[in-house]
């Protein structure tokens, strides 16, 4: 099948947003709904005329991956990545794309200088990373994703897409160690980013905080003292509950390891000195009077745990 015909299979699904679950394939049709042969065109828009809804099968996914690998048209690349990302919302397609060798094809696009293409590639990898076996192949991109997240524009679509991928990749403990050298950077983005960025960073940090193997790295991270302002009563609930849970998870890990009774070798300016200092303790006591019942309950259950039997 010719290149223009191959692109015809793809071009419509290509118009959907990254959150859609179904892809639309646009084919040129004749009267009565008959398909007619597409004339060659360099424009993705010219390849579409009419549409029908469907889910990509293995053969169509293979054609789409071939198109993504072979074309240099940034419009087609971006739209193809959107379609692949949408297809990867289905667990069966996550397996098929991996078996077709699609993960390296998608992964190669995160190096694109085109920020929109980079974002769409990260979104596709994010959906593919829901599959644990796919994570084994995706983990080789973690360092590159981290570099893009921490060196790129703050609060950008690329940064948020990268943070979502890193969050998915750290749901289990298997690959969390790959972020060990970036923990201080995570806290910097947490403190400088806007609301959605803060929430996404906290989701990632919460994953790390549940793993005792990451506790020392978290507590040893150099964190600006403004971090404690996140424990103020006026902070948005979705952020406040998460920073409270972060502290609680770290504290639980220390208790399991029996390290609270020992003075750890953390330097001043580290997260340890912030969380276990008097200023933080005062903020916690003040939150006992927070107007939100969920916040009060979390603080109360942590400061006054039930006695062990």
GROMACS .gro file of C-alpha atoms in nm, residues 114-265:
model
  152
  114UNK     CA    1   0.960   2.042   1.850
  115UNK     CA    2   0.802   2.081   2.193
  116UNK     CA    3   0.459   1.972   2.074
  117UNK     CA    4   0.599   1.648   1.931
  118UNK     CA    5   0.798   1.591   2.252
  119UNK     CA    6   0.483   1.639   2.461
  120UNK     CA    7   0.277   1.398   2.249
  121UNK     CA    8   0.555   1.137   2.266
  122UNK     CA    9   0.565   1.168   2.646
  123UNK     CA   10   0.186   1.133   2.661
  124UNK     CA   11   0.201   0.816   2.450
  125UNK     CA   12   0.479   0.669   2.667
  126UNK     CA   13   0.274   0.760   2.973
  127UNK     CA   14  -0.020   0.549   2.853
  128UNK     CA   15   0.213   0.267   2.749
  129UNK     CA   16   0.382   0.271   3.091
  130UNK     CA   17   0.065   0.149   3.262
  131UNK     CA   18   0.180  -0.198   3.151
  132UNK     CA   19   0.453  -0.327   3.385
  133UNK     CA   20   0.638  -0.511   3.106
  134UNK     CA   21   0.641  -0.193   2.900
  135UNK     CA   22   0.810  -0.013   3.189
  136UNK     CA   23   1.115  -0.235   3.145
  137UNK     CA   24   1.162  -0.086   2.798
  138UNK     CA   25   1.055   0.267   2.891
  139UNK     CA   26   1.295   0.299   3.188
  140UNK     CA   27   1.586   0.374   2.953
  141UNK     CA   28   1.424   0.711   2.884
  142UNK     CA   29   1.392   0.818   3.249
  143UNK     CA   30   1.717   1.016   3.261
  144UNK     CA   31   1.627   1.204   2.943
  145UNK     CA   32   1.277   1.275   3.073
  146UNK     CA   33   1.421   1.407   3.399
  147UNK     CA   34   1.661   1.636   3.215
  148UNK     CA   35   1.373   1.776   3.008
  149UNK     CA   36   1.149   1.819   3.312
  150UNK     CA   37   1.407   2.006   3.520
  151UNK     CA   38   1.580   2.210   3.249
  152UNK     CA   39   1.277   2.300   3.037
  153UNK     CA   40   1.026   2.582   3.081
  154UNK     CA   41   0.847   2.582   3.417
  155UNK     CA   42   0.480   2.477   3.407
  156UNK     CA   43   0.505   2.388   3.038
  157UNK     CA   44   0.304   2.112   2.872
  158UNK     CA   45   0.627   1.916   2.824
  159UNK     CA   46   0.715   1.945   3.192
  160UNK     CA   47   0.372   1.824   3.303
  161UNK     CA   48   0.374   1.538   3.052
  162UNK     CA   49   0.718   1.432   3.175
  163UNK     CA   50   0.607   1.447   3.539
  164UNK     CA   51   0.302   1.232   3.461
  165UNK     CA   52   0.525   0.972   3.297
  166UNK     CA   53   0.768   0.972   3.591
  167UNK     CA   54   0.474   0.933   3.829
  168UNK     CA   55   0.350   0.627   3.642
  169UNK     CA   56   0.701   0.483   3.634
  170UNK     CA   57   0.731   0.513   4.014
  171UNK     CA   58   0.400   0.353   4.113
  172UNK     CA   59   0.602   0.043   4.201
  173UNK     CA   60   0.945   0.043   4.365
  174UNK     CA   61   1.119  -0.118   4.067
  175UNK     CA   62   1.251   0.197   3.897
  176UNK     CA   63   1.236   0.459   4.173
  177UNK     CA   64   1.612   0.446   4.230
  178UNK     CA   65   1.661   0.597   3.885
  179UNK     CA   66   1.529   0.927   4.025
  180UNK     CA   67   1.762   0.934   4.327
  181UNK     CA   68   1.985   1.207   4.186
  182UNK     CA   69   1.689   1.427   4.093
  183UNK     CA   70   1.510   1.453   4.430
  184UNK     CA   71   1.639   1.803   4.509
  185UNK     CA   72   1.524   1.912   4.161
  186UNK     CA   73   1.179   1.773   4.232
  187UNK     CA   74   1.147   1.986   4.543
  188UNK     CA   75   1.266   2.293   4.351
  189UNK     CA   76   0.992   2.244   4.090
  190UNK     CA   77   0.743   2.180   4.370
  191UNK     CA   78   0.820   2.518   4.525
  192UNK     CA   79   0.840   2.721   4.204
  193UNK     CA   80   0.566   2.563   3.995
  194UNK     CA   81   0.200   2.661   3.979
  195UNK     CA   82  -0.087   2.458   4.127
  196UNK     CA   83  -0.112   2.175   3.869
  197UNK     CA   84   0.267   2.138   3.865
  198UNK     CA   85   0.281   2.123   4.246
  199UNK     CA   86   0.012   1.854   4.254
  200UNK     CA   87   0.189   1.641   3.993
  201UNK     CA   88   0.525   1.667   4.171
  202UNK     CA   89   0.359   1.571   4.499
  203UNK     CA   90   0.201   1.265   4.339
  204UNK     CA   91   0.550   1.157   4.233
  205UNK     CA   92   0.704   1.233   4.574
  206UNK     CA   93   0.428   1.038   4.745
  207UNK     CA   94   0.521   0.733   4.539
  208UNK     CA   95   0.882   0.767   4.650
  209UNK     CA   96   0.789   0.833   5.013
  210UNK     CA   97   0.618   0.496   5.049
  211UNK     CA   98   0.943   0.313   4.974
  212UNK     CA   99   1.179   0.283   5.276
  213UNK     CA  100   1.472   0.250   5.035
  214UNK     CA  101   1.408   0.609   4.920
  215UNK     CA  102   1.363   0.762   5.267
  216UNK     CA  103   1.727   0.861   5.321
  217UNK     CA  104   1.745   1.023   4.978
  218UNK     CA  105   1.430   1.223   5.045
  219UNK     CA  106   1.535   1.342   5.390
  220UNK     CA  107   1.887   1.427   5.274
  221UNK     CA  108   1.766   1.646   4.986
  222UNK     CA  109   1.853   2.014   5.017
  223UNK     CA  110   1.519   2.194   5.026
  224UNK     CA  111   1.447   2.565   5.059
  225UNK     CA  112   1.284   2.664   5.388
  226UNK     CA  113   0.984   2.798   5.196
  227UNK     CA  114   0.877   2.433   5.174
  228UNK     CA  115   0.722   2.472   5.520
  229UNK     CA  116   0.479   2.730   5.382
  230UNK     CA  117   0.298   2.438   5.217
  231UNK     CA  118   0.182   2.342   5.567
  232UNK     CA  119   0.004   2.674   5.620
  233UNK     CA  120  -0.370   2.657   5.675
  234UNK     CA  121  -0.456   2.867   5.367
  235UNK     CA  122  -0.286   2.627   5.123
  236UNK     CA  123  -0.520   2.455   4.877
  237UNK     CA  124  -0.658   2.133   5.022
  238UNK     CA  125  -0.535   1.914   4.735
  239UNK     CA  126  -0.180   2.031   4.809
  240UNK     CA  127  -0.205   2.043   5.187
  241UNK     CA  128  -0.336   1.686   5.219
  242UNK     CA  129  -0.056   1.560   4.999
  243UNK     CA  130   0.226   1.732   5.189
  244UNK     CA  131   0.078   1.598   5.513
  245UNK     CA  132   0.072   1.248   5.364
  246UNK     CA  133   0.430   1.295   5.244
  247UNK     CA  134   0.548   1.369   5.598
  248UNK     CA  135   0.338   1.082   5.735
  249UNK     CA  136   0.480   0.831   5.485
  250UNK     CA  137   0.839   0.935   5.559
  251UNK     CA  138   0.776   0.916   5.931
  252UNK     CA  139   0.625   0.569   5.896
  253UNK     CA  140   0.928   0.449   5.700
  254UNK     CA  141   1.163   0.581   5.966
  255UNK     CA  142   0.965   0.406   6.237
  256UNK     CA  143   0.976   0.078   6.045
  257UNK     CA  144   1.352   0.112   6.014
  258UNK     CA  145   1.384   0.208   6.381
  259UNK     CA  146   1.577   0.523   6.290
  260UNK     CA  147   1.378   0.788   6.475
  261UNK     CA  148   1.571   0.717   6.795
  262UNK     CA  149   1.906   0.767   6.619
  263UNK     CA  150   2.040   1.104   6.505
  264UNK     CA  151   2.071   1.060   6.126
  265UNK     CA  152   2.366   1.218   5.943
   0.00000   0.00000   0.00000
